[in-house]
Short mmCIF file of C-alpha atoms and ligand atoms in Angstrom, two decimals:
data_model
loop_
_atom_site.label_atom_id
_atom_site.label_comp_id
_atom_site.label_asym_id
_atom_site.label_seq_id
_atom_site.Cartn_x
_atom_site.Cartn_y
_atom_site.Cartn_z
CA UNK A 1 -1.11 -27.15 11.57
CA UNK A 2 1.30 -27.33 8.51
CA UNK A 3 5.02 -28.58 8.47
CA UNK A 4 7.32 -25.82 9.54
CA UNK A 5 8.75 -23.71 6.64
CA UNK A 6 12.42 -23.85 8.28
CA UNK A 7 12.21 -27.57 9.01
CA UNK A 8 11.32 -28.48 5.47
CA UNK A 9 14.03 -26.04 3.93
CA UNK A 10 16.56 -27.43 6.19
CA UNK A 11 15.53 -30.93 4.92
CA UNK A 12 15.67 -30.06 1.28
CA UNK A 13 19.01 -28.22 1.80
CA UNK A 14 20.85 -30.83 3.37
CA UNK A 15 19.65 -33.33 0.70
CA UNK A 16 20.89 -31.08 -1.99
CA UNK A 17 23.68 -29.28 -0.55
CA UNK A 18 25.88 -28.87 -3.71
CA UNK A 19 22.85 -28.01 -5.88
CA UNK A 20 22.25 -24.23 -6.85
CA UNK A 21 19.93 -22.52 -4.46
CA UNK A 22 20.00 -18.85 -5.89
CA UNK A 23 21.67 -17.47 -9.04
CA UNK A 24 21.94 -14.08 -9.50
CA UNK A 25 23.10 -13.13 -13.01
CA UNK A 26 25.72 -15.72 -12.54
CA UNK A 27 26.66 -15.11 -8.73
CA UNK A 28 25.59 -18.40 -7.34
CA UNK A 29 24.92 -19.67 -3.88
CA UNK A 30 24.30 -23.37 -3.21
CA UNK A 31 21.87 -25.01 -0.68
CA UNK A 32 24.68 -25.68 1.66
CA UNK A 33 26.03 -22.11 1.64
CA UNK A 34 22.37 -20.73 1.67
CA UNK A 35 21.51 -23.10 4.73
CA UNK A 36 25.03 -21.81 6.37
CA UNK A 37 24.08 -18.26 5.99
CA UNK A 38 20.52 -18.66 7.39
CA UNK A 39 21.98 -20.23 10.40
CA UNK A 40 24.69 -17.81 11.23
CA UNK A 41 22.41 -14.78 10.66
CA UNK A 42 19.57 -16.38 12.97
CA UNK A 43 22.22 -17.14 15.65
CA UNK A 44 23.26 -13.45 15.61
CA UNK A 45 19.85 -12.45 15.56
CA UNK A 46 18.88 -14.66 18.59
CA UNK A 47 21.74 -12.60 20.46
CA UNK A 48 20.64 -9.13 19.66
CA UNK A 49 17.66 -9.37 22.56
CA UNK A 50 15.01 -8.31 20.13
CA UNK A 51 11.52 -8.42 21.87
CA UNK A 52 9.96 -12.02 20.98
CA UNK A 53 8.06 -11.74 17.69
CA UNK A 54 9.05 -8.15 17.02
CA UNK A 55 9.12 -7.58 12.97
CA UNK A 56 12.63 -7.07 11.21
CA UNK A 57 12.71 -4.57 8.12
CA UNK A 58 14.51 -6.16 5.47
CA UNK A 59 15.60 -3.70 2.63
CA UNK A 60 16.99 -4.57 -0.78
CA UNK A 61 16.38 -5.93 -4.45
CA UNK A 62 16.97 -9.34 -5.52
CA UNK A 63 20.07 -10.11 -3.53
CA UNK A 64 20.49 -13.51 -2.08
CA UNK A 65 21.00 -11.66 1.26
CA UNK A 66 17.11 -10.90 1.27
CA UNK A 67 16.27 -14.70 1.34
CA UNK A 68 19.08 -15.19 3.76
CA UNK A 69 17.46 -12.39 6.14
CA UNK A 70 13.61 -13.43 5.54
CA UNK A 71 14.58 -17.36 6.58
CA UNK A 72 16.91 -16.27 9.36
CA UNK A 73 14.36 -13.93 10.60
CA UNK A 74 11.99 -16.63 10.58
CA UNK A 75 14.25 -19.26 12.38
CA UNK A 76 14.97 -16.60 14.89
CA UNK A 77 11.29 -16.20 15.65
CA UNK A 78 10.60 -13.03 14.04
CA UNK A 79 8.25 -11.72 10.96
CA UNK A 80 10.21 -9.89 8.30
CA UNK A 81 9.08 -7.27 6.52
CA UNK A 82 10.31 -6.72 2.93
CA UNK A 83 10.77 -3.31 1.45
CA UNK A 84 12.49 -2.79 -2.02
CA UNK A 85 15.23 -0.51 -2.90
CA UNK A 86 13.97 2.62 -4.50
CA UNK A 87 10.47 2.80 -2.57
CA UNK A 88 9.34 6.28 -1.87
CA UNK A 89 10.52 7.81 1.12
CA UNK A 90 6.83 8.81 2.34
CA UNK A 91 6.15 5.06 1.78
CA UNK A 92 9.03 3.94 3.94
CA UNK A 93 8.47 6.30 6.55
CA UNK A 94 4.76 4.97 6.89
CA UNK A 95 5.96 1.50 7.05
CA UNK A 96 8.31 2.52 9.60
CA UNK A 97 5.56 4.34 11.73
CA UNK A 98 3.22 1.54 11.46
CA UNK A 99 5.40 -1.40 12.18
CA UNK A 100 7.85 0.10 14.66
CA UNK A 101 10.43 -2.79 13.53
CA UNK A 102 13.19 -3.98 16.06
CA UNK A 103 15.84 -3.87 13.64
CA UNK A 104 16.36 -2.95 9.96
CA UNK A 105 18.68 -5.27 7.54
CA UNK A 106 19.78 -2.83 4.85
CA UNK A 107 21.08 -5.40 2.02
CA UNK A 108 20.86 -2.25 0.12
CA UNK A 109 21.69 1.12 1.62
CA UNK A 110 18.79 2.26 3.97
CA UNK A 111 18.12 6.26 3.49
CA UNK A 112 18.08 6.40 7.38
CA UNK A 113 19.01 10.18 7.58
CA UNK A 114 15.92 11.38 5.68
CA UNK A 115 13.59 8.92 8.13
CA UNK A 116 12.37 8.99 11.49
CA UNK A 117 12.79 5.66 13.48
CA UNK A 118 14.44 3.94 16.52
CA UNK A 119 15.42 0.75 15.51
CA UNK A 120 19.22 -0.23 14.81
CA UNK A 121 20.19 -0.80 11.05
CA UNK A 122 22.51 -3.45 10.00
CA UNK A 123 24.34 -2.27 7.06
CA UNK A 124 25.64 -4.22 4.25
CA UNK A 125 29.18 -4.06 5.66
CA UNK A 126 28.15 -5.63 8.79
CA UNK A 127 25.84 -8.04 7.45
CA UNK A 128 29.06 -9.25 5.09
CA UNK A 129 31.11 -9.31 8.36
CA UNK A 130 27.98 -11.49 10.39
CA UNK A 131 27.91 -13.77 7.46
CA UNK A 132 31.54 -14.29 7.38
CA UNK A 133 31.81 -16.06 10.40
CA UNK A 134 29.74 -19.29 10.00
CA UNK A 135 27.71 -20.37 13.21
CA UNK A 136 25.50 -23.50 13.66
CA UNK A 137 22.11 -22.36 15.43
CA UNK A 138 19.46 -24.95 16.35
CA UNK A 139 16.10 -23.69 17.87
CA UNK A 140 12.59 -24.87 18.71
CA UNK A 141 10.93 -21.29 18.67
CA UNK A 142 11.12 -20.64 14.90
CA UNK A 143 8.07 -18.86 13.61
CA UNK A 144 5.43 -21.70 13.42
CA UNK A 145 1.57 -22.20 13.20
CA UNK A 146 -0.58 -18.96 13.48
CA UNK A 147 2.36 -16.81 14.35
CA UNK A 148 3.24 -13.94 11.69
CA UNK A 149 5.53 -14.84 9.02
CA UNK A 150 5.96 -11.68 7.20
CA UNK A 151 4.18 -8.29 7.06
CA UNK A 152 3.58 -7.05 3.58
CA UNK A 153 2.69 -3.50 2.62
CA UNK A 154 0.29 -2.63 0.09
CA UNK A 155 1.11 -0.66 -2.74
CA UNK A 156 -0.86 2.07 -0.96
CA UNK A 157 -2.15 3.74 -4.37
CA UNK A 158 -4.99 4.75 -2.73
CA UNK A 159 -4.34 6.38 0.77
CA UNK A 160 -1.26 5.19 2.83
CA UNK A 161 0.13 1.76 2.59
CA UNK A 162 -1.44 -1.19 4.92
CA UNK A 163 0.51 -3.75 6.46
CA UNK A 164 -1.17 -7.06 5.66
CA UNK A 165 0.13 -9.62 8.61
CA UNK A 166 0.33 -13.33 7.11
CA UNK A 167 0.81 -16.05 9.15
CA UNK A 168 3.28 -19.13 8.96
CA UNK A 169 0.50 -21.39 8.16
CA UNK A 170 -1.03 -18.74 5.62
CA UNK A 171 2.10 -18.89 4.08
CA UNK A 172 3.17 -22.57 4.03
CA UNK A 173 -0.45 -23.81 2.80
CA UNK A 174 -0.14 -21.31 -0.04
CA UNK A 175 3.40 -23.09 -0.87
CA UNK A 176 2.19 -26.42 -0.55
CA UNK A 177 -0.93 -25.98 -2.77
CA UNK A 178 1.75 -24.42 -5.48
CA UNK A 179 4.00 -27.50 -5.33
CA UNK A 180 0.82 -30.00 -5.30
CA UNK A 181 -0.34 -31.66 -8.60
CA UNK A 182 -2.66 -28.42 -9.12
CA UNK A 183 0.20 -27.09 -11.09
CA UNK A 184 2.92 -28.42 -13.12
CA UNK A 185 6.12 -28.04 -11.01
CA UNK A 186 8.76 -30.48 -10.71
CA UNK A 187 11.33 -30.96 -8.32
CA UNK A 188 14.60 -29.08 -8.77
CA UNK A 189 12.93 -26.58 -11.62
CA UNK A 190 14.51 -23.18 -12.33
CA UNK A 191 12.19 -20.32 -11.36
CA UNK A 192 12.55 -16.72 -12.90
CA UNK A 193 12.80 -14.65 -10.32
CA UNK A 194 11.31 -11.38 -11.42
CA UNK A 195 8.58 -9.82 -9.12
CA UNK A 196 10.14 -7.96 -6.40
CA UNK A 197 10.23 -9.27 -2.91
CA UNK A 198 7.71 -6.30 -1.75
CA UNK A 199 5.20 -7.76 -3.97
CA UNK A 200 3.39 -10.94 -2.83
CA UNK A 201 3.67 -12.74 -6.19
CA UNK A 202 7.44 -13.04 -5.25
CA UNK A 203 6.02 -15.61 -2.71
CA UNK A 204 5.17 -17.79 -5.54
CA UNK A 205 8.57 -18.55 -6.80
CA UNK A 206 11.04 -17.94 -3.78
CA UNK A 207 9.82 -20.50 -1.50
CA UNK A 208 8.22 -22.81 -3.62
CA UNK A 209 11.83 -23.11 -5.36
CA UNK A 210 13.34 -23.53 -1.97
CA UNK A 211 11.18 -26.09 -0.97
CA UNK A 212 11.27 -28.36 -4.01
CA UNK A 213 15.02 -28.28 -4.47
CA UNK A 214 14.86 -25.66 -7.19
CA UNK A 215 16.89 -22.75 -8.40
CA UNK A 216 15.89 -19.01 -8.19
CA UNK A 217 17.18 -17.09 -11.36
CA UNK A 218 16.76 -13.72 -9.85
CA UNK A 219 16.50 -10.75 -12.30
CA UNK A 220 17.41 -7.76 -10.38
CA UNK A 221 15.38 -4.59 -10.89
CA UNK A 222 18.30 -2.85 -13.25
CA UNK A 223 18.31 -5.69 -15.61
CA UNK A 224 14.53 -5.63 -15.56
CA UNK A 225 14.75 -1.88 -16.60
CA UNK A 226 17.81 -2.45 -19.71
CA UNK A 227 15.58 -4.32 -22.26
CA UNK A 228 18.73 -5.09 -24.07
CA UNK A 229 20.31 -6.83 -21.00
CA UNK A 230 17.31 -8.48 -20.10
CA UNK A 231 16.43 -9.93 -23.66
CA UNK A 232 20.18 -11.29 -23.85
CA UNK A 233 20.20 -13.05 -20.37
CA UNK A 234 16.85 -14.78 -20.70
CA UNK A 235 17.47 -17.35 -23.06
CA UNK A 236 20.68 -18.48 -21.07
CA UNK A 237 18.60 -18.91 -17.64
CA UNK A 238 17.36 -22.62 -18.83
CA UNK A 239 14.26 -21.25 -17.07
CA UNK A 240 11.37 -24.12 -16.28
CA UNK A 241 8.92 -21.96 -14.35
CA UNK A 242 7.69 -18.46 -15.10
CA UNK A 243 6.17 -16.41 -12.19
CA UNK A 244 4.96 -13.02 -13.25
CA UNK A 245 1.95 -10.67 -14.19
CA UNK A 246 0.61 -10.79 -17.47
CA UNK A 247 1.70 -7.36 -18.05
CA UNK A 248 5.45 -8.72 -17.50
CA UNK A 249 4.84 -11.72 -19.96
CA UNK A 250 3.49 -8.91 -22.75
CA UNK A 251 6.69 -6.82 -22.04
CA UNK A 252 9.05 -10.12 -22.46
CA UNK A 253 7.11 -11.04 -25.75
CA UNK A 254 8.31 -8.17 -27.59
CA UNK A 255 11.57 -10.12 -27.93
CA UNK A 256 11.32 -12.77 -30.36
CA UNK A 257 13.80 -14.69 -28.25
CA UNK A 258 10.97 -15.49 -25.58
CA UNK A 259 9.63 -18.45 -27.42
CA UNK A 260 9.85 -22.27 -27.21
CA UNK A 261 12.70 -22.53 -29.69
CA UNK A 262 14.94 -20.45 -27.86
CA UNK A 263 13.75 -21.76 -24.30
CA UNK A 264 12.59 -25.01 -24.80
CA UNK A 265 12.84 -26.04 -21.13
CA UNK A 266 9.99 -23.19 -20.12
CA UNK A 267 7.02 -25.15 -19.55
CA UNK A 268 5.08 -23.73 -16.75
CA UNK A 269 3.66 -19.83 -16.75
CA UNK A 270 1.93 -19.01 -13.45
CA UNK A 271 0.22 -15.91 -13.49
CA UNK A 272 -1.39 -13.64 -10.84
CA UNK A 273 -1.96 -10.03 -9.75
CA UNK A 274 -3.92 -8.64 -12.73
CA UNK A 275 -6.09 -9.89 -15.29
CA UNK A 276 -4.64 -12.51 -18.03
CA UNK A 277 -6.53 -11.52 -21.16
CA UNK A 278 -7.53 -13.50 -24.18
CA UNK A 279 -4.90 -11.87 -26.13
CA UNK A 280 -2.26 -12.51 -23.97
CA UNK A 281 -2.86 -15.89 -23.24
CA UNK A 282 -3.36 -16.60 -27.02
CA UNK A 283 0.01 -15.21 -28.01
CA UNK A 284 1.76 -16.82 -25.29
CA UNK A 285 0.25 -20.30 -26.33
CA UNK A 286 1.68 -19.39 -30.10
CA UNK A 287 5.22 -18.86 -28.52
CA UNK A 288 4.94 -21.76 -26.21
CA UNK A 289 2.86 -24.20 -27.54
CA UNK A 290 3.60 -27.20 -25.36
CA UNK A 291 3.68 -25.09 -21.82
CA UNK A 292 1.23 -25.20 -19.29
CA UNK A 293 -0.43 -21.82 -18.57
CA UNK A 294 -2.01 -20.95 -15.24
CA UNK A 295 -4.34 -18.26 -14.15
CA UNK A 296 -4.23 -17.54 -10.46
CA UNK A 297 -6.25 -14.90 -8.46
CA UNK A 298 -6.13 -13.52 -4.88
CA UNK A 299 -5.33 -10.27 -3.00
CA UNK A 300 -2.25 -9.87 -0.62
CA UNK A 301 -4.80 -10.29 2.31
CA UNK A 302 -5.41 -13.77 1.54
CA UNK A 303 -1.91 -14.97 0.96
CA UNK A 304 -0.98 -14.45 -2.77
CA UNK A 305 -3.53 -16.64 -4.63
CA UNK A 306 -6.24 -18.47 -3.57
CA UNK A 307 -7.74 -19.86 -6.91
CA UNK A 308 -6.08 -21.59 -9.97
CA UNK A 309 -6.88 -22.92 -13.45
CA UNK A 310 -4.86 -24.22 -16.46
CA UNK A 311 -5.79 -22.15 -19.48
CA UNK A 312 -6.34 -24.47 -22.39
CA UNK A 313 -6.73 -23.70 -25.88
CA UNK A 314 -10.45 -24.65 -25.08
CA UNK A 315 -10.78 -22.48 -22.50
CA UNK A 316 -9.54 -19.30 -24.64
CA UNK A 317 -11.78 -20.24 -27.26
CA UNK A 318 -14.64 -20.45 -25.18
CA UNK A 319 -14.48 -17.27 -23.25
CA UNK A 320 -14.23 -13.57 -23.67
CA UNK A 321 -12.44 -13.20 -20.31
CA UNK A 322 -10.59 -16.22 -18.89
CA UNK A 323 -11.77 -17.57 -15.58
CA UNK A 324 -9.34 -17.31 -12.74
CA UNK A 325 -9.60 -20.95 -11.03
CA UNK A 326 -11.01 -23.04 -8.48
CA UNK A 327 -10.43 -22.32 -4.69
CA UNK A 328 -7.17 -23.78 -3.16
CA UNK A 329 -7.80 -26.42 -0.55
CA UNK A 330 -8.59 -25.05 2.78
CA UNK A 331 -10.26 -21.92 1.20
CA UNK A 332 -14.02 -21.42 0.24
CA UNK A 333 -15.10 -18.63 -2.46
CA UNK A 334 -18.51 -16.95 -2.22
CA UNK A 335 -20.37 -13.95 -3.98
CA UNK A 336 -22.02 -11.56 -1.72
CA UNK A 337 -24.24 -8.45 -2.21
CA UNK A 338 -23.32 -6.47 0.68
CA UNK A 339 -24.02 -8.43 4.12
CA UNK A 340 -25.86 -11.18 2.13
CA UNK A 341 -24.38 -14.14 0.23
CA UNK A 342 -25.79 -14.97 -3.03
CA UNK A 343 -26.06 -18.80 -3.70
CA UNK A 344 -27.50 -18.26 -7.33
CA UNK A 345 -24.50 -19.62 -9.69
CA UNK A 346 -23.51 -17.20 -12.19
CA UNK A 347 -25.02 -14.02 -10.14
CA UNK A 348 -22.77 -11.07 -9.97
CA UNK A 349 -21.73 -9.89 -6.40
CA UNK A 350 -18.42 -9.10 -4.33
CA UNK A 351 -16.05 -11.96 -4.00
CA UNK A 352 -15.50 -13.11 -0.50
CA UNK A 353 -12.56 -15.47 0.47
CA UNK A 354 -12.77 -17.50 3.65
CA UNK A 355 -10.68 -20.29 5.20
CA UNK A 356 -6.96 -20.91 5.87
CA UNK A 357 -5.34 -18.57 3.70
CA UNK A 358 -7.14 -15.49 5.07
CA UNK A 359 -4.56 -13.02 6.93
CA UNK A 360 -4.52 -11.72 10.48
CA UNK A 361 -5.56 -8.21 9.21
CA UNK A 362 -3.72 -4.97 8.80
CA UNK A 363 -0.98 -4.29 11.40
CA UNK A 364 -1.98 -1.77 13.90
CA UNK A 365 -4.90 -0.60 11.95
CA UNK A 366 -8.08 -2.08 13.62
CA UNK A 367 -10.41 0.06 11.76
CA UNK A 368 -9.36 -0.94 8.47
CA UNK A 369 -9.02 -4.38 9.41
CA UNK A 370 -12.83 -4.53 10.93
CA UNK A 371 -13.96 -2.96 7.77
CA UNK A 372 -12.62 -5.83 5.46
CA UNK A 373 -11.66 -8.83 7.65
CA UNK A 374 -15.01 -10.79 9.41
CA UNK A 375 -15.74 -14.33 10.34
CA UNK A 376 -18.05 -16.44 8.52
CA UNK A 377 -19.48 -19.33 11.14
CA UNK A 378 -16.33 -18.85 12.53
CA UNK A 379 -13.88 -19.02 9.62
CA UNK A 380 -11.74 -16.13 8.96
CA UNK A 381 -13.03 -14.27 5.91
CA UNK A 382 -11.88 -11.50 3.83
CA UNK A 383 -14.01 -9.02 1.36
CA UNK A 384 -12.07 -8.42 -1.62
CA UNK A 385 -13.48 -5.31 -3.29
CA UNK A 386 -13.46 -7.45 -6.42
CA UNK A 387 -16.61 -8.25 -8.57
CA UNK A 388 -17.04 -11.80 -9.57
CA UNK A 389 -19.06 -14.87 -10.32
CA UNK A 390 -18.86 -18.51 -9.46
CA UNK A 391 -20.29 -21.30 -11.60
CA UNK A 392 -22.29 -24.07 -10.31
CA UNK A 393 -19.14 -26.00 -10.24
CA UNK A 394 -17.28 -23.43 -8.33
CA UNK A 395 -15.33 -21.99 -11.18
CA UNK A 396 -14.36 -18.30 -10.28
CA UNK A 397 -14.96 -15.53 -12.81
CA UNK A 398 -13.07 -11.86 -11.84
CA UNK A 399 -15.20 -9.22 -13.39
CA UNK A 400 -12.81 -6.26 -12.17
CA UNK A 401 -12.64 -4.09 -8.97
CA UNK A 402 -15.88 -2.94 -7.69
CA UNK A 403 -14.40 0.44 -7.61
CA UNK A 404 -13.99 0.55 -11.58
CA UNK A 405 -17.37 0.36 -11.70
CA UNK A 406 -18.71 3.85 -13.11
CA UNK A 407 -22.42 5.25 -13.96
CA UNK A 408 -22.36 6.62 -17.43
CA UNK A 409 -25.47 8.32 -18.72
CA UNK A 410 -27.41 5.91 -16.19
CA UNK A 411 -25.46 2.51 -17.32
CA UNK A 412 -23.67 0.95 -14.98
CA UNK A 413 -20.18 0.46 -16.67
CA UNK A 414 -17.21 -1.93 -15.91
CA UNK A 415 -14.02 -0.56 -16.87
CA UNK A 416 -12.59 -3.76 -17.52
CA UNK A 417 -15.38 -5.12 -19.47
CA UNK A 418 -14.98 -1.74 -21.87
CA UNK A 419 -11.22 -2.81 -22.23
CA UNK A 420 -11.88 -6.53 -22.72
CA UNK A 421 -14.41 -5.19 -25.49
CA UNK A 422 -11.73 -2.55 -26.94
CA UNK A 423 -9.25 -5.23 -27.32
CA UNK A 424 -11.59 -7.56 -29.59
CA UNK A 425 -10.78 -4.89 -32.43
CA UNK A 426 -7.92 -6.67 -34.48
CA UNK A 427 -6.36 -3.02 -34.83
CA UNK A 428 -5.80 -2.80 -30.76
CA UNK A 429 -2.89 -4.49 -28.96
CA UNK A 430 -3.78 -3.42 -25.53
CA UNK A 431 -6.13 -0.98 -24.34
CA UNK A 432 -7.51 0.92 -20.85
CA UNK A 433 -10.73 2.51 -20.46
CA UNK A 434 -10.61 5.59 -18.13
CA UNK A 435 -13.71 7.70 -17.02
CA UNK A 436 -13.62 11.52 -17.21
CA UNK A 437 -15.19 13.16 -14.63
CA UNK A 438 -16.57 16.58 -14.28
CA UNK A 439 -16.56 19.05 -11.45
CA UNK A 440 -19.40 17.46 -9.78
CA UNK A 441 -17.64 13.99 -9.69
CA UNK A 442 -19.79 12.78 -12.67
CA UNK A 443 -18.61 10.69 -15.20
CA UNK A 444 -18.89 12.76 -18.69
CA UNK A 445 -17.45 10.21 -20.86
CA UNK A 446 -15.00 7.22 -21.25
CA UNK A 447 -11.45 7.77 -22.83
CA UNK A 448 -9.88 4.91 -24.30
CA UNK A 449 -5.95 4.57 -24.30
CA UNK A 450 -4.77 2.11 -26.82
CA UNK A 451 -1.54 0.63 -27.87
CA UNK A 452 -2.30 0.03 -31.43
CA UNK A 453 -1.17 -2.81 -33.46
CA UNK A 454 0.51 -0.62 -36.04
CA UNK A 455 1.13 2.90 -35.03
CA UNK A 456 -0.30 5.25 -37.46
CA UNK A 457 0.29 9.24 -38.23
CA UNK A 458 -3.33 9.57 -39.10
CA UNK A 459 -4.73 9.18 -35.63
CA UNK A 460 -8.27 10.40 -36.67
CA UNK A 461 -8.27 7.72 -39.27
CA UNK A 462 -7.31 5.09 -36.83
CA UNK A 463 -9.89 5.98 -34.70
CA UNK A 464 -12.34 5.96 -37.43
CA UNK A 465 -11.21 2.28 -38.32
CA UNK A 466 -11.10 1.22 -34.73
CA UNK A 467 -14.66 2.38 -34.47
CA UNK A 468 -16.08 0.16 -37.51
CA UNK A 469 -14.20 -2.74 -36.26
CA UNK A 470 -15.57 -2.41 -32.85
CA UNK A 471 -18.91 -2.56 -34.39
CA UNK A 472 -21.05 -5.44 -32.90
CA UNK A 473 -18.37 -6.26 -30.34
CA UNK A 474 -19.21 -3.71 -27.78
CA UNK A 475 -22.22 -2.23 -26.26
CA UNK A 476 -22.66 1.18 -28.18
CA UNK A 477 -23.15 2.99 -24.54
CA UNK A 478 -19.61 1.62 -23.61
CA UNK A 479 -17.58 2.83 -26.61
CA UNK A 480 -15.61 5.56 -25.77
CA UNK A 481 -15.68 8.91 -27.30
CA UNK A 482 -12.22 9.71 -26.87
CA UNK A 483 -9.18 7.80 -28.14
CA UNK A 484 -5.61 8.49 -26.93
CA UNK A 485 -2.57 6.61 -28.45
CA UNK A 486 0.36 5.28 -26.64
CA UNK A 487 3.46 3.16 -27.40
CA UNK A 488 2.98 1.79 -23.80
CA UNK A 489 1.31 2.10 -20.57
CA UNK A 490 2.97 3.14 -17.15
CA UNK A 491 3.56 0.54 -14.62
CA UNK A 492 3.29 0.00 -11.15
CA UNK A 493 6.33 -0.92 -9.05
CA UNK A 494 4.42 -4.29 -8.72
CA UNK A 495 4.55 -4.72 -12.84
CA UNK A 496 0.79 -4.14 -13.13
CA UNK A 497 -0.71 -1.60 -15.51
CA UNK A 498 -0.87 1.75 -13.14
CA UNK A 499 -4.77 1.90 -14.15
CA UNK A 500 -5.13 4.21 -10.80
CA UNK A 501 -2.53 6.79 -12.07
CA UNK A 502 -4.19 6.79 -15.62
CA UNK A 503 -7.39 7.81 -14.21
CA UNK A 504 -5.67 10.50 -12.22
CA UNK A 505 -3.81 11.82 -15.01
CA UNK A 506 -6.75 11.85 -17.34
CA UNK A 507 -8.64 13.87 -14.69
CA UNK A 508 -5.97 16.15 -13.57
P1 AMP B 601 -2.52 -7.37 -4.95
O1 AMP B 601 -2.77 -7.35 -3.38
O2 AMP B 601 -1.29 -6.37 -5.04
O3 AMP B 601 -1.77 -8.90 -5.12
O4 AMP B 601 -3.47 -7.37 -5.54
C1 AMP B 601 -4.84 -8.39 -5.74
C2 AMP B 601 -5.72 -7.79 -6.82
O5 AMP B 601 -5.10 -7.80 -7.95
C3 AMP B 601 -6.84 -8.70 -6.62
O6 AMP B 601 -7.94 -8.15 -5.60
C4 AMP B 601 -7.53 -8.42 -8.07
O7 AMP B 601 -8.15 -7.15 -8.08
C5 AMP B 601 -6.11 -8.25 -8.82
N1 AMP B 601 -5.93 -9.68 -9.40
C6 AMP B 601 -5.11 -10.57 -8.97
N2 AMP B 601 -5.21 -11.91 -9.70
C7 AMP B 601 -5.81 -11.22 -10.70
C8 AMP B 601 -6.24 -12.28 -11.94
N3 AMP B 601 -5.76 -13.46 -12.22
N4 AMP B 601 -7.28 -11.65 -12.46
C9 AMP B 601 -7.68 -10.46 -12.50
N5 AMP B 601 -7.19 -9.61 -11.21
C10 AMP B 601 -6.49 -10.22 -10.49
#
């Protein structure tokens, strides 16, 4: 069993009582005050007679009360369900229907009147009132071991969202790995807190920061949406650690201020959630030549990330697509063809993850759980739906989503492979390859959505030049027949390129 999250947090909080734990655009909370608030809310929760281990939904953005609520829920023995402000109503309804939470903590207004559920809601004013009366709280029944720590609902781009049930030890072994020698995170570091709490990537900064005496520099959603405000704020945050998607880093690189010159203390980049491309990694190395860049990989179902590697200039030079790393301790990575494990190094198949990071399953959904979760010699395992290969030394390469593999004129084509090839053109900044289906559901051709390095009024001329530039760099059958130019790509709520949305729009 791992150390307990609350026990470690309380030790760190008393060792660092006057240090800033949370900084939301200048509104700061010390470790001492955070500890007090967690105890006060946990004491109040414990008096509410909630059914043992029942989940508590926490609704909000990046306020410190989100963290207070997560930790208080854990201390009072309940898993929490983070739901971001602005989530679509059908998504919220589906979460309420599936999870049937015992309580809703509305850090931001909860649209209760538009939703059907029975749980009482603690609104912001009530929460403020509870927190205004500090109370000590000691317990021996905080969430621990195999008990659920949180239930995180997937983005649900296909079908309704599924609630991934993550245990205390799933979470704690992940955080212990993030804070181990595998990564370059020092005590008392300043972490950029951008990914929303309803995206599991947020777990890569908030708890690691709080268990290492660091400070979370939270970026609320409205600041991220306002480039002017965000780019003014960033250089003043004295950041040491960036945790985010490559798409978010691409966005930040639109500003010249996002560079070592102006942000000299930023020494660690932790990526996860989507492919870190050679283009992004190269550009970032140029901006921050002395920083360490890590690529990590994993689905929500296996607790944020299960593999990682430092992306050095040598690795960038020697790979078309960057590797996603070696397994975290306690995890085994394997490659499968259906129900059969592939043991030949370098042979492509489905990535299967087994070990102590594998979540319990999908909440109240035994059918979907049985489809993806299974056991290998008694050890919990998860079929990722990702294609990949393993090198002889255990280095994992991600080759794209298996459902992004299509058949085009008899060839098996991986959409990510096409994108990587397109991005080899010096004229292309970023690309997404999208299949165009006919009525019979067959792919007729590929469309390339392209953000060019330089915009042009003569799109036909630009397409001709791009085609020429790609000669010898892309297999002819992979070359899209249609090119569509864009200034930017749509993003999902989690800050990834919304590829599924682009496919749907191209086939409307
Ligand atoms: P999520 O559950 O939203 O975190 O999404 C997990 C999926 O994101 C994985 O199954 C992969 O398809 C993709 N993903 C995560 N990390 C990486 C990475 N480093 N490189 C490529 N794809 C990734």
